[in-house]
Coordinates of C-alpha atoms in Angstrom, one line a residue:
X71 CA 9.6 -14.1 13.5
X72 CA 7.0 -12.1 15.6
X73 CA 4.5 -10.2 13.7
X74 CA 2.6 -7.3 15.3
X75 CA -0.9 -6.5 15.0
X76 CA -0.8 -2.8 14.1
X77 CA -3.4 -0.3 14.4
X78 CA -2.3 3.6 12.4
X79 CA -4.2 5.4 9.8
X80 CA -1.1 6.6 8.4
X81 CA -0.4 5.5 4.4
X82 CA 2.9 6.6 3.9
X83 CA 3.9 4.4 7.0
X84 CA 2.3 1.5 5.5
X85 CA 4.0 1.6 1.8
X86 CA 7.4 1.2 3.8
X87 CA 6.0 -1.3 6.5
X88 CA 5.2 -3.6 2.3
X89 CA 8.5 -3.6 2.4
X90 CA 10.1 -5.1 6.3
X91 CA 10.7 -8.5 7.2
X92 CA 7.2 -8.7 8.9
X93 CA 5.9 -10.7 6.2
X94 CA 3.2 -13.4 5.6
X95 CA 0.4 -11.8 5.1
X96 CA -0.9 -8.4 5.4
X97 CA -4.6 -7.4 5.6
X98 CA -5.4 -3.5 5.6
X99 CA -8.4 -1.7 6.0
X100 CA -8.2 2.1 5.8
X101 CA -10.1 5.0 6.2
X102 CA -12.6 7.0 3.7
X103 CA -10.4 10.1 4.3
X104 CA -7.7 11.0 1.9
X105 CA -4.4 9.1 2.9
X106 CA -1.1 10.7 1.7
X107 CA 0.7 8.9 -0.5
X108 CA 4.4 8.5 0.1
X109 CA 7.6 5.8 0.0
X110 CA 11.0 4.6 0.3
X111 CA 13.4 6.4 -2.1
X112 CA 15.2 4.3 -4.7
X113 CA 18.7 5.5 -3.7
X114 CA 20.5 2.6 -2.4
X115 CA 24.0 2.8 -1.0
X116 CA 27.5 0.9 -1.8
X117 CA 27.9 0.0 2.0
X118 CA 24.5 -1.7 1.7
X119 CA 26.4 -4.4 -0.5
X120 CA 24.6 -3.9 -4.0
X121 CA 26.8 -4.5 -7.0
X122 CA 27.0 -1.5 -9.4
X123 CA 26.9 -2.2 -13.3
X124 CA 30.1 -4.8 -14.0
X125 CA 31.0 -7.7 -16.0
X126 CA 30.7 -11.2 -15.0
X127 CA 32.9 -14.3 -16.3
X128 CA 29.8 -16.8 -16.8
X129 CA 29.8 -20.6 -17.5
X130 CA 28.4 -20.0 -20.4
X131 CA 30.4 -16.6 -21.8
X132 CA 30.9 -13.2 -21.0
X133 CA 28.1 -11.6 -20.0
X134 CA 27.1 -7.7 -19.1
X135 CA 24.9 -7.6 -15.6
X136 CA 23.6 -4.2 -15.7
X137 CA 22.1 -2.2 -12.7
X138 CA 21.4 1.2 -11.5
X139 CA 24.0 2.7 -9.2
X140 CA 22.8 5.3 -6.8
X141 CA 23.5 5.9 -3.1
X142 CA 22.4 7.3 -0.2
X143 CA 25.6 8.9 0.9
X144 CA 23.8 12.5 1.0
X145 CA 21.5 11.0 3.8
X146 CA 24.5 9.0 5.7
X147 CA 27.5 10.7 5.2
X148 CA 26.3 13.4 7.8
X149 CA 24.9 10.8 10.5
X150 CA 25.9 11.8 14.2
X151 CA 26.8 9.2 16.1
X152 CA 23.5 8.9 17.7
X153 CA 22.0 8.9 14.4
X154 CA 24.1 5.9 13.1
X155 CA 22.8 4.1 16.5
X156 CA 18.8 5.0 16.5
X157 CA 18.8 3.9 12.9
X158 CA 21.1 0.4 13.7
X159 CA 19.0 -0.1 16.6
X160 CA 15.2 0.6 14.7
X161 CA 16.9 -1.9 12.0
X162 CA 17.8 -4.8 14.1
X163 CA 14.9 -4.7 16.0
X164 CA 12.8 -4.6 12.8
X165 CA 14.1 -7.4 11.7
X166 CA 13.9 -9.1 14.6
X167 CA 10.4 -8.8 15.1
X168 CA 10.6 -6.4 18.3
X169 CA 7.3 -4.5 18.7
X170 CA 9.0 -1.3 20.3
X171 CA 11.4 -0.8 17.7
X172 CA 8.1 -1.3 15.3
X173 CA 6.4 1.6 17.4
X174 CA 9.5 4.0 17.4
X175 CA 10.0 3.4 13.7
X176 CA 6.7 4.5 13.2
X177 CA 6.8 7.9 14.8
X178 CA 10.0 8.6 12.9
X179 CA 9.0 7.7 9.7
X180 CA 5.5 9.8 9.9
X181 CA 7.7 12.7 11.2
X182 CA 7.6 15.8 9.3
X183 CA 10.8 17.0 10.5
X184 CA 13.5 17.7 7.8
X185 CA 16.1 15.4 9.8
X186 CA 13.8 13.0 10.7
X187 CA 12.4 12.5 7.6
X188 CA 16.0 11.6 6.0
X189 CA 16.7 8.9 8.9
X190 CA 13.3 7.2 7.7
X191 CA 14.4 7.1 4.5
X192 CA 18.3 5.9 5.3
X193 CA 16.3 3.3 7.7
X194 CA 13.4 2.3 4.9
X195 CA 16.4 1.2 2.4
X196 CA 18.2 -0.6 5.0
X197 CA 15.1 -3.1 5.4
X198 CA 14.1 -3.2 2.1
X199 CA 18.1 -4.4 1.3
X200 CA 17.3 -7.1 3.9
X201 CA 14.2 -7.9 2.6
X202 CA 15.7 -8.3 -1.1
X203 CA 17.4 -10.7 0.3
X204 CA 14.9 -12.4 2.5
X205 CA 13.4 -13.0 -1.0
X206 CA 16.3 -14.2 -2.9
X207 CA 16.5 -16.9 -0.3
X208 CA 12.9 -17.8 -1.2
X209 CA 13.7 -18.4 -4.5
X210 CA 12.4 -15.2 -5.7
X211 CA 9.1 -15.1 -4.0
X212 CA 7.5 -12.8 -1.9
X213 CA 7.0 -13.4 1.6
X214 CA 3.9 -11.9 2.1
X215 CA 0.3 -12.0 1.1
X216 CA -1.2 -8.7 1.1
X217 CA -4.8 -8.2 1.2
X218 CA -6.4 -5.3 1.2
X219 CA -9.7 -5.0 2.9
X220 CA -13.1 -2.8 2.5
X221 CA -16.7 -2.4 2.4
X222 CA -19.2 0.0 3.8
X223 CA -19.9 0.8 7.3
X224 CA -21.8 -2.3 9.7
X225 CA -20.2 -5.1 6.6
X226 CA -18.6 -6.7 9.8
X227 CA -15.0 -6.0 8.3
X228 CA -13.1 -5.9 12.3
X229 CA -15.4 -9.2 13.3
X230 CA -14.3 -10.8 9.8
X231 CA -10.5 -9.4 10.9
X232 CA -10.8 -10.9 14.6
X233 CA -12.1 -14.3 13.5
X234 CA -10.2 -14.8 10.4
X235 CA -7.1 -13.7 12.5
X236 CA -7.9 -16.2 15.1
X237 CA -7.8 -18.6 12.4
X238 CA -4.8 -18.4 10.8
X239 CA -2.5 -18.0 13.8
X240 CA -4.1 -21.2 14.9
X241 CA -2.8 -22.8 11.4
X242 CA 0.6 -21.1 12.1
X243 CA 0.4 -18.3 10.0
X244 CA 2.0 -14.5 11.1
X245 CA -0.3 -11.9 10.7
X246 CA 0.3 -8.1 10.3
X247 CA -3.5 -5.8 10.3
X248 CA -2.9 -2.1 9.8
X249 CA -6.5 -1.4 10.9
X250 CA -8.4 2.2 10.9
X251 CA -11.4 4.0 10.2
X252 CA -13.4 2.8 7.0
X253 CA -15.6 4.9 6.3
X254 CA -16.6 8.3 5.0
X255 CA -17.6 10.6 8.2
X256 CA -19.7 12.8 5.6
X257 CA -21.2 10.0 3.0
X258 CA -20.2 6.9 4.9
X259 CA -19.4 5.8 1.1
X260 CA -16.5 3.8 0.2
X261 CA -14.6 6.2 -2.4
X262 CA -11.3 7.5 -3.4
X263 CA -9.4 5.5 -0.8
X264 CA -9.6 2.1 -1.7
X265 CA -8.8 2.8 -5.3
X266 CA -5.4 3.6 -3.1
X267 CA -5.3 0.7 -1.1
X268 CA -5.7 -1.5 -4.2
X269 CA -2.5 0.0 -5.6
X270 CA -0.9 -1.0 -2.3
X271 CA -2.0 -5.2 -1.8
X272 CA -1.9 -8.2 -3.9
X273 CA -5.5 -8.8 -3.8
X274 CA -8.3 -6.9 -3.2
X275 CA -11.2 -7.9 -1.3
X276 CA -14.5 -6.2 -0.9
X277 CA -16.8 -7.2 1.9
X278 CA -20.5 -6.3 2.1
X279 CA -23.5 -7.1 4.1
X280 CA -26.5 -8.9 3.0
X281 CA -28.8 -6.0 2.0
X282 CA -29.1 -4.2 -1.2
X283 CA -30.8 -0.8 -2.6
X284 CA -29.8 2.2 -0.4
X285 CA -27.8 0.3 1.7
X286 CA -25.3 -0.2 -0.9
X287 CA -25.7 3.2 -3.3
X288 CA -22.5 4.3 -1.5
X289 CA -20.6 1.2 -3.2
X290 CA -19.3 2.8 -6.5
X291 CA -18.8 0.5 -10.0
X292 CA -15.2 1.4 -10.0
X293 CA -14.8 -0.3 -5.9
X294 CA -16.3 -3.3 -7.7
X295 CA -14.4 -3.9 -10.6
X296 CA -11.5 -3.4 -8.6
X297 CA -12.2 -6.2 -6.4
X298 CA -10.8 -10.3 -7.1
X299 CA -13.2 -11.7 -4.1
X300 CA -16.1 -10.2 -2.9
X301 CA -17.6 -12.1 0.4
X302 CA -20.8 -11.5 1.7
X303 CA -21.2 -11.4 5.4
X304 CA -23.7 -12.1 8.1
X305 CA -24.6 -15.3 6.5
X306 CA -26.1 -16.4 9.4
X307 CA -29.7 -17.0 10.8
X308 CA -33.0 -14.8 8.8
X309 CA -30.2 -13.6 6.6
X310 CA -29.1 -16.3 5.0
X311 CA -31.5 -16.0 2.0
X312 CA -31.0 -12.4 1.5
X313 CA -27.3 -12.9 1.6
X314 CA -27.7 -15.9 -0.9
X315 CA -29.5 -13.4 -3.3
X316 CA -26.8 -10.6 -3.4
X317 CA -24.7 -13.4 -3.8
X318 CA -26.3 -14.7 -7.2
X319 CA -26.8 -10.6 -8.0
X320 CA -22.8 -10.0 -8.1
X321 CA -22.4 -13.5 -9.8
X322 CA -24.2 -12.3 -12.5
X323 CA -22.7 -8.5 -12.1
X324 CA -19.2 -10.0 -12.3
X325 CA -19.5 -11.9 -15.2
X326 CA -20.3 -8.1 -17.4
X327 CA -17.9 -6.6 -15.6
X328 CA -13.9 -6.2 -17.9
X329 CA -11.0 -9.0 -17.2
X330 CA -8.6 -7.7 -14.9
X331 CA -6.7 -11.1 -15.1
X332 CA -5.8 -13.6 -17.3
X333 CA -5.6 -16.4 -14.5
X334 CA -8.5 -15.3 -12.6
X335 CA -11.9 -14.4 -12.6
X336 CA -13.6 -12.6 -9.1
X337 CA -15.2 -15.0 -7.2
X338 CA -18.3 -13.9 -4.6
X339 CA -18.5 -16.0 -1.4
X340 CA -20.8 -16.0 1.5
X341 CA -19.1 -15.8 5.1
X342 CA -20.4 -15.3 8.7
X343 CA -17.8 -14.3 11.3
X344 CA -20.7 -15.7 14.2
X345 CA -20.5 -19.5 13.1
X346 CA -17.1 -19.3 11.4
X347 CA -19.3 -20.7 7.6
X348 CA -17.5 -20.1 4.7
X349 CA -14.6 -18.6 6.0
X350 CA -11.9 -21.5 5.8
X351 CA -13.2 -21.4 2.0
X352 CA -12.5 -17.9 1.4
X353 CA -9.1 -18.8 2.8
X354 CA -8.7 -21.4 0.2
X355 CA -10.0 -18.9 -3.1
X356 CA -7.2 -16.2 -1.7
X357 CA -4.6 -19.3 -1.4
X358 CA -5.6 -20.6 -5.2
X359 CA -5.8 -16.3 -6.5
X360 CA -2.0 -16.5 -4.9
X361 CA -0.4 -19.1 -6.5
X362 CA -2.3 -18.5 -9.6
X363 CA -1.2 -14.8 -9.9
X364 CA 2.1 -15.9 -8.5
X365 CA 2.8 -18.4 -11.1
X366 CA 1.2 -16.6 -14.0
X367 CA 3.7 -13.8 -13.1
X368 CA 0.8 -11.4 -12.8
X369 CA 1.4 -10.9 -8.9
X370 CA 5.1 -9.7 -9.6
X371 CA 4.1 -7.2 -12.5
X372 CA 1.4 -6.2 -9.6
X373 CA 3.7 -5.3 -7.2
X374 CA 6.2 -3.3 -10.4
X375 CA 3.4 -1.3 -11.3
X376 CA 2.3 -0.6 -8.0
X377 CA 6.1 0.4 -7.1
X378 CA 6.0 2.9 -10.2
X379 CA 2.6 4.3 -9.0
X380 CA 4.1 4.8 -5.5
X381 CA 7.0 6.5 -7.2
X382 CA 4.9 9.2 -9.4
X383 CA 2.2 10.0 -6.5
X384 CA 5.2 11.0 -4.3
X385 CA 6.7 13.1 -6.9
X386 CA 3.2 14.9 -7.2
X387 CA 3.2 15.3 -4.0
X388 CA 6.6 17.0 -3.3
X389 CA 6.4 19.1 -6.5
X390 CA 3.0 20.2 -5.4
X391 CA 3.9 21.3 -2.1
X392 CA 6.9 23.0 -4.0
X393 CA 4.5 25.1 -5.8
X394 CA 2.4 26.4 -2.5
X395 CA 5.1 26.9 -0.6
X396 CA 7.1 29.2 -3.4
X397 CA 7.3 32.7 -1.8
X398 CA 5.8 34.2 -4.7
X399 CA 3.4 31.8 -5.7
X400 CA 2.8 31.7 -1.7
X401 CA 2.3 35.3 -1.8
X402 CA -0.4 35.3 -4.8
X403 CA -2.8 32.1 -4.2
X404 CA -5.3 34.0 -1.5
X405 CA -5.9 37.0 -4.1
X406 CA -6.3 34.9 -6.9
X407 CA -8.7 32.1 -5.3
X408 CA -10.6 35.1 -4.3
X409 CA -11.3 35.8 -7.8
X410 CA -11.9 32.3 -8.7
X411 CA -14.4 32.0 -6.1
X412 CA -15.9 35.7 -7.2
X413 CA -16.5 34.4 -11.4
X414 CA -13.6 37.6 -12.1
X415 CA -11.3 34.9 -13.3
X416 CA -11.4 31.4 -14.8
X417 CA -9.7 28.3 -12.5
X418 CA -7.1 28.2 -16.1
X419 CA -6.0 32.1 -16.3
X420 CA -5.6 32.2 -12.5
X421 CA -3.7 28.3 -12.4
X422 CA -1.4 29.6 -15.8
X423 CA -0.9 32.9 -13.5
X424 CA 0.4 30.9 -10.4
X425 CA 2.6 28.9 -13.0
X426 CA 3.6 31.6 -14.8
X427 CA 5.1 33.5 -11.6
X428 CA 6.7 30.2 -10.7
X429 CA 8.8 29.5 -13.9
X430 CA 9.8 33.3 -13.9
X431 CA 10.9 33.4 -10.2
X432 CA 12.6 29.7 -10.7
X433 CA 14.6 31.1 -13.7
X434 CA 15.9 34.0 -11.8
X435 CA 17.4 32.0 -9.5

């Protein structure tokens, strides 16, 4: 199974890419700006060979296996021909591993054409059907390790990402890296980003480089308590004892900080991509966090929450862009930011304005 290396800033791309056969382990970093949020509907269809809710003749009794029936027939009953075969073709070279396919699939599914939007989707579900399965074959376990990577600007995160890489494809491993831009091009903070990418991975890892003060003011509390590994870099040559310090400093910050886990406590390692020291360790603590989480059952109720996260940001989303696009609410949002912006009337009179036009206008219709 080839794995590609991939390098897009796009989120929504990503949360279906979570869900392909290019599994073993996933290591993201992403960018300061804000990352739409978006996903795989749930719909799944009868030719895709689920079972809908029926009753099964046990070994031990009668038994009611229950399961949610929907479909996907509004999105594939109305395939052209050429449809049917871009969307067979994306999907068996998906599978396969086949780097083009990966590229193509990726334009389509970041499209924001109507059409092309509904193939993604009808292609999203056919993967994540396959992948169901993959995973069923594995006894129930995932096939991938995600890890979601971050820290602020000169941490050495694409070094860490080259050598670590290196590293495990030597072992054997796959490796998928959706890699951009991770900084802030205004603060250079790390911010309201990586609280996303930490609903999107397994475990959360926050690099930073041996230095403290303003160096680090851009890290916020909330980027730290989110992380289960922090590893500081450029523990190498003069900087060795300053990155032994911050070390024992987020040791000691750790241990105040609230239990996120019941298996696991955040560890704080020192690393240097140069010599390669520490690294094969911090290998090991992600390994142990894995099958700690993973036999705990904490990874799997992870990954549920995260799916129902997934689920409620897209709905936001598309009711949101509902709203501004309304022609009447459409039609009223310049005036009435105007007056917000002038103090002639509060952000709540002019949003229950906007609202009010929208119920009125939605129950004419």
């Amino acid at each position: 199974m080839n794995i590609p290396v991939l390098l897009h800033p796009h989120q929504c791309f990503l949360k279906g890419l979570l869900r392909t056969a290019f599994r073993r382990y996933h290591f993201i970093l992403h960018s300061r700006t804000h990352l739409r949020l978006g996903g795989p509907c749930a719909r799944l269809s009868d030719s895709l060979g689920l079972p809908c809710t029926k009753w099964m003749l046990l070994s031990n009794g009668l038994k009611r296996q229950l399961c949610v029936q929907t479909t996907l027939k509004e999105h594939t009953e109305g395939l052209s021909d050429k449809e049917q075969r871009l969307v067979d073709k994306l999907y068996t070279g998906l599978i396969q591993g086949q780097r083009a396919c990966l590229a193509e699939a990726i334009t389509l599914i970041e499209s924001t054409h109507h059409r092309k939007k509904e193939l993604a989707q009808v292609l999203l579900q056919k993967v994540l059907v396959y992948h169901k399965e993959q995973e069923q074959l594995n006894k129930g376990k995932p096939r991938a390790f995600r890890v979601g990577l971050s820290g602020p600007p000169g941490a050495g995160k694409s070094t860490f990402i080259e050598y670590f890489g290196k590293m495990l494809t030597e072992r054997g491993h796959k490796l998928s890296v959706l890699a951009v831009d991770p900084s802030s091009c205004t603060s250079g903070g790390v911010g309201q980003s990586e609280f996303a990418v930490a609903d999107m991975v397994d475990m959360f890892v926050l690099l930073l480089p041996p230095a403290g003060g303003d160096e680090l003011q851009g890290i916020k509390r909330g980027i730290i308590e989110m992380a289960d590994l922090v590893a500081i870099t450029k523990s190498d040559g003069d900087l060795v004892v300053p990155a032994r310090r911050i070390q024992a400093e987020y040791v000691s910050a750790l241990k105040l900080l609230r239990k996120r886990s019941e298996v696991w406590r955040p560890k704080v390692v020192r690393i240097s991509s140069r010599t390669g020291e520490g690294i094969a360790e911090m290998w090991d603590k992600m390994r142990e966090f894995r099958d700690l989480m993973l036999a705990s059952g904490e990874l799997t109720a992870r990954r549920q929450k995260q799916q129902k996260i997934w689920m409620w940001n897209l709905i936001q989303e598309s009711v949101l862009e509902h709203f501004r696009t309304h022609p009447t609410v459409r039609g009223q949002i310049p005036l009435l930011e105007r007056k917000v912006l002038s103090g002639a009337l509060s952000p709540g009179l002019a949003a229950d304005l906007l609202l009010k036009a929208f119920k009125a206008e939605t129950n004419e219709m």
